[in-house]
Short mmCIF file of C-alpha atoms in Angstrom, two decimals:
data_model
loop_
_atom_site.label_atom_id
_atom_site.label_comp_id
_atom_site.label_asym_id
_atom_site.label_seq_id
_atom_site.Cartn_x
_atom_site.Cartn_y
_atom_site.Cartn_z
CA UNK T 53 0.00 0.00 0.00
CA UNK T 54 1.39 3.42 -0.95
CA UNK T 55 -0.58 5.59 1.50
CA UNK T 56 -2.95 8.48 0.90
CA UNK T 57 -0.33 11.15 0.00
CA UNK T 58 1.52 11.72 -3.28
CA UNK T 59 4.16 14.30 -4.19
CA UNK T 60 5.81 15.24 -7.48
CA UNK T 61 8.27 17.89 -8.68
CA UNK T 62 9.06 18.99 -12.21
CA UNK T 63 11.62 21.32 -13.72
CA UNK T 64 13.17 22.16 -17.05
CA UNK T 65 15.89 24.46 -18.36
CA UNK T 66 16.56 25.55 -21.95
CA UNK T 67 14.96 27.73 -24.59
CA UNK T 68 11.58 27.35 -26.27
CA UNK T 69 9.89 29.83 -28.61
CA UNK T 70 6.90 29.48 -30.95
CA UNK T 71 6.50 25.86 -29.82
CA UNK T 72 3.99 23.37 -31.16
CA UNK T 73 3.24 20.97 -28.30
CA UNK T 74 0.70 18.36 -27.17
CA UNK T 75 0.84 16.54 -30.50
CA UNK T 76 0.04 19.74 -32.42
CA UNK T 77 -2.96 20.58 -30.25
CA UNK T 78 -1.29 23.64 -28.68
CA UNK T 79 0.50 26.28 -30.77
CA UNK T 80 2.38 29.03 -28.95
CA UNK T 81 2.46 31.94 -31.39
CA UNK T 82 3.33 34.66 -28.87
CA UNK T 83 6.66 36.46 -29.05
CA UNK T 84 7.95 34.85 -25.86
CA UNK T 85 11.18 32.88 -25.40
CA UNK T 86 10.70 30.51 -22.46
CA UNK T 87 13.88 29.74 -20.53
CA UNK T 88 12.90 27.60 -17.53
CA UNK T 89 10.02 26.17 -15.61
CA UNK T 90 9.53 24.46 -12.28
CA UNK T 91 6.71 23.34 -10.05
CA UNK T 92 5.14 20.56 -8.12
CA UNK T 93 1.98 18.90 -6.97
CA UNK T 94 0.61 17.39 -3.79
CA UNK T 95 -2.20 14.87 -3.77
CA UNK T 96 -4.26 13.41 -0.95
CA UNK T 97 -6.66 10.49 -1.34
CA UNK T 98 -8.43 9.80 1.98
CA UNK T 99 -10.44 6.96 0.43
CA UNK T 100 -10.74 5.16 -2.92
CA UNK T 101 -13.63 7.36 -4.11
CA UNK T 102 -12.27 10.82 -3.18
CA UNK T 103 -9.06 12.69 -3.92
CA UNK T 104 -7.64 16.21 -3.76
CA UNK T 105 -4.73 17.62 -5.77
CA UNK T 106 -2.97 21.01 -5.70
CA UNK T 107 -0.55 21.96 -8.51
CA UNK T 108 1.71 25.01 -8.88
CA UNK T 109 3.89 25.76 -11.94
CA UNK T 110 6.15 28.73 -12.65
CA UNK T 111 7.57 29.42 -16.12
CA UNK T 112 10.03 32.23 -16.83
CA UNK T 113 10.37 33.85 -20.24
CA UNK T 114 11.58 36.90 -22.16
CA UNK T 115 8.98 38.97 -23.98
CA UNK T 116 10.76 39.40 -27.32
CA UNK T 117 8.74 42.52 -28.28
CA UNK T 118 9.33 44.46 -25.05
CA UNK T 119 12.67 42.77 -24.27
CA UNK T 120 11.52 42.20 -20.67
CA UNK T 121 12.08 39.18 -18.45
CA UNK T 122 8.83 37.99 -16.83
CA UNK T 123 6.93 34.80 -16.03
CA UNK T 124 3.71 32.91 -15.56
CA UNK T 125 2.45 31.43 -12.31
CA UNK T 126 -0.21 28.76 -12.67
CA UNK T 127 -2.06 27.30 -9.67
CA UNK T 128 -4.70 24.57 -10.00
CA UNK T 129 -6.83 22.77 -7.42
CA UNK T 130 -8.66 19.55 -8.25
CA UNK T 131 -11.29 17.45 -6.50
CA UNK T 132 -11.56 13.90 -7.86
CA UNK T 133 -14.58 11.69 -7.40
CA UNK T 134 -14.78 8.03 -8.43
CA UNK T 135 -18.08 6.26 -8.77
#
């Protein structure tokens, strides 16, 4: 048995601009050069039918039009029900 808690971390470093991702489903056509991203998630499943997950992701990029360094912060909360 693995217990009710789960944890995960993710990170990447490099450069990405005008990317086509998710099998072509997502096209990034903004003038932004992404340089790194990092984040994590925590999950809690008190029983087989119910679960909670919190995710946070930060991506840093350069706006190529304004020549400014900035970033995105994405936070997501999920409630999972199985029936």
